[in-house]
Short mmCIF file of C-alpha atoms and ligand atoms in Angstrom, two decimals:
data_model
loop_
_atom_site.label_atom_id
_atom_site.label_comp_id
_atom_site.label_asym_id
_atom_site.label_seq_id
_atom_site.Cartn_x
_atom_site.Cartn_y
_atom_site.Cartn_z
CA MET A 294 105.73 66.45 74.68
CA ASN A 295 103.12 64.01 73.47
CA GLU A 296 102.50 63.10 69.92
CA ASN A 297 98.81 62.81 69.15
CA ASP A 298 97.40 60.83 66.25
CA THR A 299 97.63 63.70 63.77
CA GLY A 300 101.37 63.77 64.34
CA GLU A 301 101.22 67.15 66.01
CA LEU A 302 102.95 67.98 69.21
CA LYS A 303 101.20 69.40 72.21
CA PRO A 304 102.33 70.45 75.63
CA THR A 305 102.14 67.83 78.36
CA SER A 306 101.60 70.44 81.06
CA GLN A 307 97.98 70.97 81.91
CA SER A 308 98.52 73.48 84.67
CA GLY A 309 95.99 76.21 85.26
CA GLN A 310 98.25 78.98 83.92
CA ALA A 311 96.12 81.30 81.83
CA SER A 312 97.70 81.37 78.43
CA HIS A 313 97.16 81.81 74.72
CA LEU A 314 98.32 78.19 74.41
CA GLU A 315 94.81 77.23 75.45
CA GLN A 316 93.53 78.94 72.34
CA ALA A 317 96.13 77.38 70.07
CA PRO A 318 97.27 74.20 71.80
CA THR A 319 99.41 72.57 69.11
CA VAL A 320 102.79 73.31 67.63
CA ARG A 321 104.57 71.28 64.99
CA SER A 322 108.13 72.49 65.27
CA LEU A 323 110.42 74.84 67.07
CA SER A 324 110.51 77.27 64.19
CA GLU A 325 106.73 77.38 64.18
CA LEU A 326 106.76 78.08 67.89
CA ILE A 327 109.23 80.93 67.38
CA ASP A 328 107.06 82.43 64.65
CA ARG A 329 103.83 82.13 66.57
CA VAL A 330 105.14 83.54 69.84
CA THR A 331 107.01 86.30 68.06
CA GLY A 332 103.87 87.37 66.27
CA ARG A 333 101.49 87.40 69.19
CA GLY A 334 100.29 90.58 70.82
CA PHE A 335 101.23 91.36 74.36
CA GLN A 336 99.06 92.79 77.14
CA PRO A 337 101.17 95.01 79.35
CA PRO A 338 100.63 94.54 83.10
CA GLN A 339 98.96 97.38 84.97
CA THR A 340 100.69 97.08 88.32
CA ALA A 341 104.34 97.43 89.14
CA GLU A 342 106.26 94.99 91.31
CA PRO A 343 108.70 96.02 93.99
CA ALA A 344 111.98 96.86 92.30
CA GLY A 345 115.03 94.60 92.49
CA LEU A 346 113.65 91.45 90.91
CA ALA A 347 114.51 92.22 87.32
CA GLU A 348 118.17 91.39 87.80
CA THR A 349 117.56 87.83 88.94
CA LEU A 350 114.94 86.87 86.34
CA PRO A 351 116.09 86.61 82.75
CA PHE A 352 113.88 88.14 80.08
CA PRO A 353 111.89 85.29 78.46
CA PHE A 354 113.68 84.08 75.32
CA LEU A 355 110.47 83.77 73.35
CA ALA A 356 109.37 87.28 74.32
CA LEU A 357 112.19 88.76 72.23
CA VAL A 358 110.56 90.46 69.26
CA GLY A 359 111.75 89.40 65.79
CA GLN A 360 115.37 88.19 65.42
CA ARG A 361 114.19 84.82 64.16
CA GLU A 362 117.57 83.70 62.88
CA MET A 363 119.32 84.55 66.15
CA LYS A 364 116.77 82.56 68.16
CA LEU A 365 116.95 79.63 65.78
CA ALA A 366 120.77 79.54 65.78
CA LEU A 367 120.90 79.52 69.59
CA MET A 368 118.29 76.76 69.80
CA LEU A 369 120.13 74.64 67.22
CA ALA A 370 123.31 74.96 69.30
CA LEU A 371 121.38 73.67 72.33
CA ILE A 372 120.05 70.72 70.33
CA ASN A 373 123.37 69.78 68.75
CA PRO A 374 126.64 70.98 70.33
CA ALA A 375 128.43 69.72 67.19
CA VAL A 376 127.30 72.82 65.27
CA GLY A 377 130.34 74.37 66.93
CA GLY A 378 128.90 77.38 68.71
CA VAL A 379 127.25 80.60 67.66
CA LEU A 380 128.63 84.05 66.93
CA LEU A 381 126.24 87.01 67.08
CA ILE A 382 127.50 90.04 65.23
CA GLY A 383 125.71 93.35 65.42
CA PRO A 384 125.54 96.81 66.90
CA ARG A 385 124.69 97.53 70.53
CA GLY A 386 121.11 97.36 71.71
CA THR A 387 119.96 94.65 69.33
CA GLY A 388 119.28 92.10 72.08
CA LYS A 389 122.29 89.82 71.58
CA THR A 390 123.27 89.58 75.23
CA THR A 391 119.64 89.48 76.39
CA ALA A 392 118.98 86.57 74.02
CA VAL A 393 121.96 84.58 75.27
CA ARG A 394 121.18 85.18 78.95
CA SER A 395 117.53 84.30 78.43
CA LEU A 396 118.57 80.86 77.18
CA VAL A 397 118.81 79.69 80.80
CA ASP A 398 115.10 78.82 80.79
CA LEU A 399 115.51 76.56 77.77
CA LEU A 400 118.60 74.61 78.77
CA PRO A 401 118.39 70.83 78.44
CA SER A 402 119.77 68.29 80.91
CA VAL A 403 123.01 66.39 80.35
CA PRO A 404 124.76 63.63 82.28
CA ARG A 405 127.16 65.36 84.63
CA SER A 406 130.18 63.66 86.17
CA LEU A 407 130.25 63.04 89.92
CA CYS A 408 134.04 62.91 89.81
CA TYR A 409 136.68 65.63 90.14
CA TYR A 410 138.23 64.61 86.82
CA GLY A 411 134.91 64.75 84.99
CA CYS A 412 134.73 61.06 84.05
CA LEU A 413 131.50 59.98 82.33
CA PRO A 414 130.01 56.58 81.46
CA GLU A 415 130.29 57.47 77.76
CA ASP A 416 134.08 57.83 78.17
CA VAL A 417 134.18 54.13 79.06
CA GLU A 418 131.85 53.31 76.17
CA HIS A 419 134.08 55.15 73.68
CA GLY A 420 137.55 54.66 75.11
CA GLY A 421 137.40 51.64 77.40
CA ILE A 422 137.97 51.46 81.13
CA ASP A 423 141.34 53.27 80.92
CA ALA A 424 139.55 56.40 79.72
CA VAL A 425 138.37 57.16 83.26
CA CYS A 426 140.19 57.62 86.55
CA PRO A 427 140.90 54.53 88.73
CA ASP A 428 138.19 55.53 91.18
CA CYS A 429 135.56 55.76 88.44
CA ALA A 430 136.82 52.52 86.85
CA ARG A 431 136.12 50.80 90.17
CA LYS A 432 132.68 52.42 90.41
CA TYR A 433 131.89 51.46 86.83
CA ALA A 434 132.83 47.84 87.52
CA LEU A 435 130.54 47.82 90.57
CA GLY A 436 127.72 49.29 88.52
CA GLU A 437 127.69 52.52 90.53
CA PRO A 438 126.68 55.70 88.69
CA LEU A 439 129.46 57.96 87.40
CA ALA A 440 127.10 60.82 86.55
CA LYS A 441 123.76 62.38 87.34
CA ASN A 442 121.48 64.35 85.04
CA ASP A 443 121.73 68.07 85.52
CA PRO A 444 120.66 71.09 83.47
CA VAL A 445 123.27 72.67 81.20
CA ARG A 446 124.46 75.96 82.72
CA LEU A 447 125.36 79.25 81.16
CA VAL A 448 128.89 80.25 82.14
CA GLU A 449 129.98 83.77 81.26
CA LEU A 450 133.57 84.64 80.58
CA PRO A 451 134.02 88.24 81.67
CA LEU A 452 136.03 90.51 79.42
CA ASN A 453 138.50 91.29 82.21
CA ALA A 454 139.19 87.60 82.96
CA CYS A 455 142.88 86.83 83.19
CA LEU A 456 144.54 83.59 82.10
CA ASP A 457 144.53 82.18 85.67
CA ASP A 458 140.77 82.68 85.96
CA VAL A 459 140.25 80.99 82.64
CA ILE A 460 142.47 77.91 82.89
CA GLY A 461 142.88 77.69 86.68
CA SER A 462 145.73 78.33 89.05
CA LEU A 463 147.17 77.34 92.40
CA ASP A 464 144.50 77.26 95.07
CA GLU A 465 145.59 79.91 97.60
CA ARG A 466 143.39 78.49 100.34
CA ALA A 467 145.11 75.12 100.02
CA VAL A 468 148.51 76.84 100.12
CA LEU A 469 147.51 78.39 103.46
CA HIS A 470 147.16 74.85 104.80
CA ASP A 471 150.56 73.85 103.39
CA ARG A 472 148.97 71.92 100.57
CA MET A 473 149.35 72.39 96.86
CA ARG A 474 146.21 72.15 94.85
CA LEU A 475 144.95 73.56 91.57
CA ARG A 476 141.78 75.60 91.37
CA ARG A 477 139.48 74.83 88.45
CA GLY A 478 139.32 77.51 85.80
CA LEU A 479 136.31 78.86 83.92
CA LEU A 480 137.01 76.60 80.94
CA ASN A 481 136.52 73.56 83.13
CA GLN A 482 133.44 75.03 84.80
CA ALA A 483 132.10 75.44 81.28
CA ASP A 484 132.48 71.71 80.55
CA ARG A 485 129.22 70.40 79.06
CA ASN A 486 127.79 73.89 79.46
CA LEU A 487 127.42 76.98 77.35
CA LEU A 488 130.34 79.38 77.52
CA TYR A 489 129.31 82.90 76.68
CA VAL A 490 131.87 85.54 75.76
CA ASP A 491 130.45 89.00 75.19
CA GLU A 492 132.69 91.32 73.14
CA VAL A 493 134.74 88.32 72.11
CA ASN A 494 136.71 90.53 69.70
CA LEU A 495 138.13 92.50 72.65
CA LEU A 496 139.34 89.51 74.63
CA ASP A 497 142.97 89.29 75.68
CA GLU A 498 145.08 87.39 73.16
CA GLU A 499 146.42 84.75 75.57
CA VAL A 500 142.90 84.13 76.85
CA VAL A 501 141.67 83.67 73.28
CA ASP A 502 144.46 81.16 72.58
CA ALA A 503 143.62 79.15 75.70
CA LEU A 504 139.95 79.27 74.80
CA LEU A 505 140.55 78.05 71.25
CA ASP A 506 142.89 75.24 72.30
CA ALA A 507 140.41 74.03 74.90
CA ALA A 508 137.49 74.30 72.49
CA ALA A 509 139.38 72.38 69.80
CA GLN A 510 140.53 69.54 72.04
CA GLY A 511 137.67 69.38 74.53
CA SER A 512 140.25 69.35 77.31
CA TYR A 513 143.31 71.24 78.46
CA THR A 514 146.26 70.85 80.79
CA VAL A 515 147.40 73.31 83.43
CA ARG A 516 150.93 73.27 84.79
CA ARG A 517 151.79 75.29 87.87
CA GLY A 518 155.11 74.56 89.57
CA PRO A 519 155.25 70.84 90.37
CA LEU A 520 151.52 70.40 89.72
CA ALA A 521 149.85 69.50 86.47
CA ALA A 522 146.28 68.53 85.81
CA SER A 523 144.12 67.93 82.77
CA TYR A 524 140.54 69.12 82.67
CA TRP A 525 137.57 68.56 80.42
CA SER A 526 136.32 71.57 78.50
CA ARG A 527 133.61 70.37 76.13
CA PHE A 528 131.54 73.51 75.87
CA VAL A 529 129.34 75.23 73.35
CA LEU A 530 130.96 78.57 72.67
CA ILE A 531 128.66 81.53 72.19
CA GLY A 532 130.20 84.86 71.35
CA SER A 533 128.82 88.26 70.61
CA MET A 534 130.56 91.27 69.18
CA ASN A 535 129.98 94.71 67.84
CA PRO A 536 132.01 95.03 64.62
CA GLU A 537 132.41 98.78 65.24
CA GLU A 538 134.66 97.96 68.20
CA GLY A 539 137.29 95.91 66.42
CA HIS A 540 137.82 92.89 64.21
CA LEU A 541 137.83 89.29 65.25
CA ARG A 542 141.05 87.38 64.52
CA PRO A 543 140.45 84.96 61.63
CA GLN A 544 141.33 81.88 63.69
CA ILE A 545 138.67 82.67 66.28
CA MET A 546 136.18 83.60 63.56
CA ASP A 547 136.61 80.17 61.98
CA ARG A 548 135.96 78.56 65.34
CA PHE A 549 132.33 79.61 65.51
CA GLY A 550 129.94 77.33 63.67
CA LEU A 551 126.85 79.45 63.19
CA ARG A 552 127.10 83.17 62.41
CA VAL A 553 124.21 85.54 62.75
CA VAL A 554 124.31 89.15 61.68
CA VAL A 555 121.91 90.83 64.08
CA HIS A 556 120.24 93.95 62.69
CA GLY A 557 118.07 96.30 64.67
CA LEU A 558 114.31 95.86 64.23
CA GLU A 559 113.09 97.80 61.21
CA ALA A 560 109.29 97.73 61.29
CA ALA A 561 107.73 100.41 63.48
CA GLU A 562 105.18 97.94 64.93
CA GLU A 563 107.99 95.57 65.92
CA ARG A 564 109.95 98.32 67.61
CA LEU A 565 106.85 99.42 69.50
CA GLU A 566 106.09 95.85 70.55
CA ALA A 567 109.69 95.41 71.73
CA TYR A 568 109.42 98.63 73.71
CA ARG A 569 106.16 97.44 75.33
CA ARG A 570 107.64 94.11 76.37
CA VAL A 571 110.83 95.62 77.77
CA GLN A 572 108.82 98.24 79.63
CA ALA A 573 106.44 95.60 81.00
CA PHE A 574 109.39 93.47 82.08
CA GLY A 575 110.91 96.43 83.91
CA MET A 576 107.62 97.01 85.74
CA SER A 577 106.70 93.44 86.48
CA PRO A 578 109.27 90.81 85.49
CA ARG A 579 107.41 87.94 87.14
CA ARG A 580 104.23 88.74 85.26
CA VAL A 581 106.06 88.73 81.91
CA VAL A 582 107.88 85.50 82.75
CA ALA A 583 104.54 83.92 83.74
CA ASP A 584 102.94 85.10 80.52
CA TYR A 585 105.51 83.12 78.50
CA PHE A 586 105.79 80.25 80.97
CA LEU A 587 103.96 77.56 79.01
CA GLU A 588 105.61 78.40 75.70
CA THR A 589 109.00 78.45 77.38
CA GLN A 590 108.33 75.04 78.89
CA LEU A 591 107.15 73.77 75.52
CA ALA A 592 110.30 75.03 73.81
CA ARG A 593 112.50 73.44 76.48
CA ASP A 594 110.72 70.09 76.09
CA GLU A 595 111.08 70.36 72.31
CA ILE A 596 114.81 70.98 72.63
CA GLN A 597 115.24 68.04 75.01
CA ALA A 598 113.18 65.78 72.71
CA ALA A 599 115.18 66.91 69.68
CA ARG A 600 118.43 66.09 71.50
CA GLU A 601 117.15 62.60 72.11
CA ILE A 602 116.17 62.12 68.44
CA LEU A 603 119.40 63.63 67.11
CA PRO A 604 121.64 60.52 67.19
CA ASN A 605 119.17 58.82 64.83
CA VAL A 606 118.91 61.68 62.32
CA SER A 607 120.72 60.70 59.13
CA LEU A 608 122.12 62.79 56.31
CA PRO A 609 121.16 61.12 53.00
CA GLU A 610 123.91 61.04 50.38
CA ASP A 611 122.01 63.14 47.83
CA VAL A 612 121.34 65.86 50.42
CA ALA A 613 125.02 65.80 51.44
CA HIS A 614 126.00 66.39 47.81
CA LEU A 615 123.73 69.43 47.66
CA GLY A 616 125.54 70.81 50.70
CA LEU A 617 128.96 70.07 49.19
CA GLY A 618 127.78 71.81 46.03
CA LEU A 619 127.11 74.93 48.10
CA THR A 620 130.51 75.01 49.81
CA SER A 621 132.24 74.33 46.51
CA ARG A 622 130.29 77.07 44.66
CA LEU A 623 131.10 79.53 47.45
CA LYS A 624 134.77 78.40 47.40
CA LEU A 625 134.91 77.80 51.14
CA ASP A 626 138.15 76.22 52.30
CA SER A 627 137.49 75.41 55.93
CA LEU A 628 136.03 71.96 56.46
CA ARG A 629 134.14 73.47 59.37
CA ALA A 630 131.75 74.97 56.82
CA GLU A 631 130.36 71.54 55.89
CA ILE A 632 130.53 70.21 59.42
CA THR A 633 128.44 73.09 60.70
CA LEU A 634 126.08 73.01 57.72
CA PHE A 635 125.33 69.31 58.11
CA GLU A 636 125.18 69.29 61.91
CA ALA A 637 122.85 72.31 61.96
CA ALA A 638 120.63 70.66 59.34
CA ARG A 639 120.50 67.49 61.47
CA ALA A 640 119.53 69.58 64.51
CA TYR A 641 116.82 71.32 62.51
CA ALA A 642 115.45 67.99 61.28
CA ALA A 643 115.49 66.66 64.86
CA ALA A 644 113.57 69.75 66.02
CA ASP A 645 111.00 68.84 63.40
CA ALA A 646 110.90 65.25 64.76
CA ARG A 647 112.27 63.74 61.53
CA ASP A 648 114.96 61.08 61.19
CA ALA A 649 116.49 62.32 57.93
CA VAL A 650 117.74 65.68 56.67
CA HIS A 651 115.75 67.25 53.80
CA PRO A 652 117.12 69.74 51.28
CA SER A 653 114.78 72.30 52.89
CA ASP A 654 116.73 71.95 56.17
CA LEU A 655 119.89 73.01 54.32
CA GLN A 656 117.99 75.96 52.94
CA VAL A 657 117.15 77.20 56.43
CA VAL A 658 120.55 76.71 58.05
CA ALA A 659 122.96 77.39 55.15
CA PRO A 660 123.06 81.18 55.58
CA MET A 661 124.06 80.94 59.24
CA ALA A 662 126.52 78.11 58.63
CA LEU A 663 128.24 79.54 55.56
CA ARG A 664 128.29 83.33 55.78
CA LEU A 665 131.41 85.24 56.75
CA ARG A 666 133.67 82.32 55.97
CA ARG A 667 135.59 83.77 53.07
CA SER A 668 138.81 85.58 53.68
CA GLU A 669 139.99 88.25 51.24
CA TYR A 670 143.53 87.65 52.44
CA ILE A 671 143.42 83.93 51.65
CA LYS A 672 141.84 84.62 48.26
CA GLU A 673 144.61 87.02 47.32
CA TYR A 674 147.22 84.68 48.72
CA PHE A 675 145.88 81.79 46.61
CA ASN A 676 145.75 83.95 43.47
CA HIS A 677 149.32 85.05 44.02
CA GLN A 678 150.36 81.47 44.68
CA GLN A 679 148.60 80.30 41.51
CA ALA A 680 150.64 82.79 39.46
CA GLU A 681 153.83 81.28 40.86
CA GLU A 682 152.61 77.74 40.14
CA ASN A 683 151.90 78.72 36.52
CA GLU A 684 155.32 80.27 36.16
CA LEU A 685 156.92 77.15 37.60
CA ALA A 686 154.96 74.89 35.23
CA ALA A 687 155.96 77.08 32.24
CA ALA A 688 159.63 76.98 33.23
CA LEU A 689 159.57 73.19 33.61
CA GLN A 690 157.88 72.82 30.24
CA GLU A 691 160.38 75.06 28.49
CA ILE A 692 163.59 73.79 30.04
CA ILE A 693 162.91 70.10 30.68
CA GLY A 694 160.11 69.45 28.22
CA PRO A 695 156.63 67.96 28.47
ZN1 ZN B 763 136.74 59.82 87.65
#
């Protein structure tokens, strides 16, 4: 991205790709990009491609019709992992899984450890030289790199995954050679990546517990026989679920930062446009991907740029108090409500290339940060508890005095 003298952003790529971007070459923010691409008409291709390609190419993220909040939530999670993940709740066929899988074209780069234990230069910066393994400590002292930049990956946790797949287990190949070694589990493969769990409400209970522990601590330990190893697991958790198929346990519900209720498209024109794009993609996936290529690249650059700005985005005290006013008015107990609200607002401000959060940022992100956080059970429990407290206070007053 370049910033020109009017403060607008424009794509750096000047490739010869025919595109609507040539007619409208500037975009001021990610949300504007979403709106503009969502609203543009689409010319279906006339010729079909040989079948078999559609499975390897993801549907372009920006070609998804409507679903603005879902797109925004996923992009904010890419900009700022501290929003604490995204949960997409809605019936089948509303594009939840397609949206998540199509994120692969937008994924930013992160420093990735070159070491088996996942040591990173920032571990030394935060925790001193003892925070990395002896090998990396030596490398660090010699000024050798501990990491290289690599795109974030999308790791999917299949519904039928068992605990061994998720946390790791004894490596059978090593056992064949009379050696004992642990195989990395999915949670470690998801380190510094996105971890996507479709139908998260149907996941096995022990898998959910392992997932939540790892997500909370950013690491986990596996013990198998005489072997034990600790692994990093600092991932952005993305879940989707159809509420018709079963509830989500409250402790996993609280774990997700942003929550989007995904409805089917309502307007007839939108449904028709969605049909046209899906049909065109089925006929000629490469053509549809090419048609959105420049916008996709632009969005990816925007996300990367926003990630770089993010550490310098501040939350002014008066804006923070507005946010606290919201959580207090809504009687939200979990501190994660504020954390997500503020971190999402910082990500949104960064996407807009600003260095401070505005009240309008809270306005955009508050619904996705704060909805579905109240528990009827807890409310009743507190009311019941309050009655007991009152009774206790009355008894003390009567028997012992003021
Ligand atoms: Zn190391």
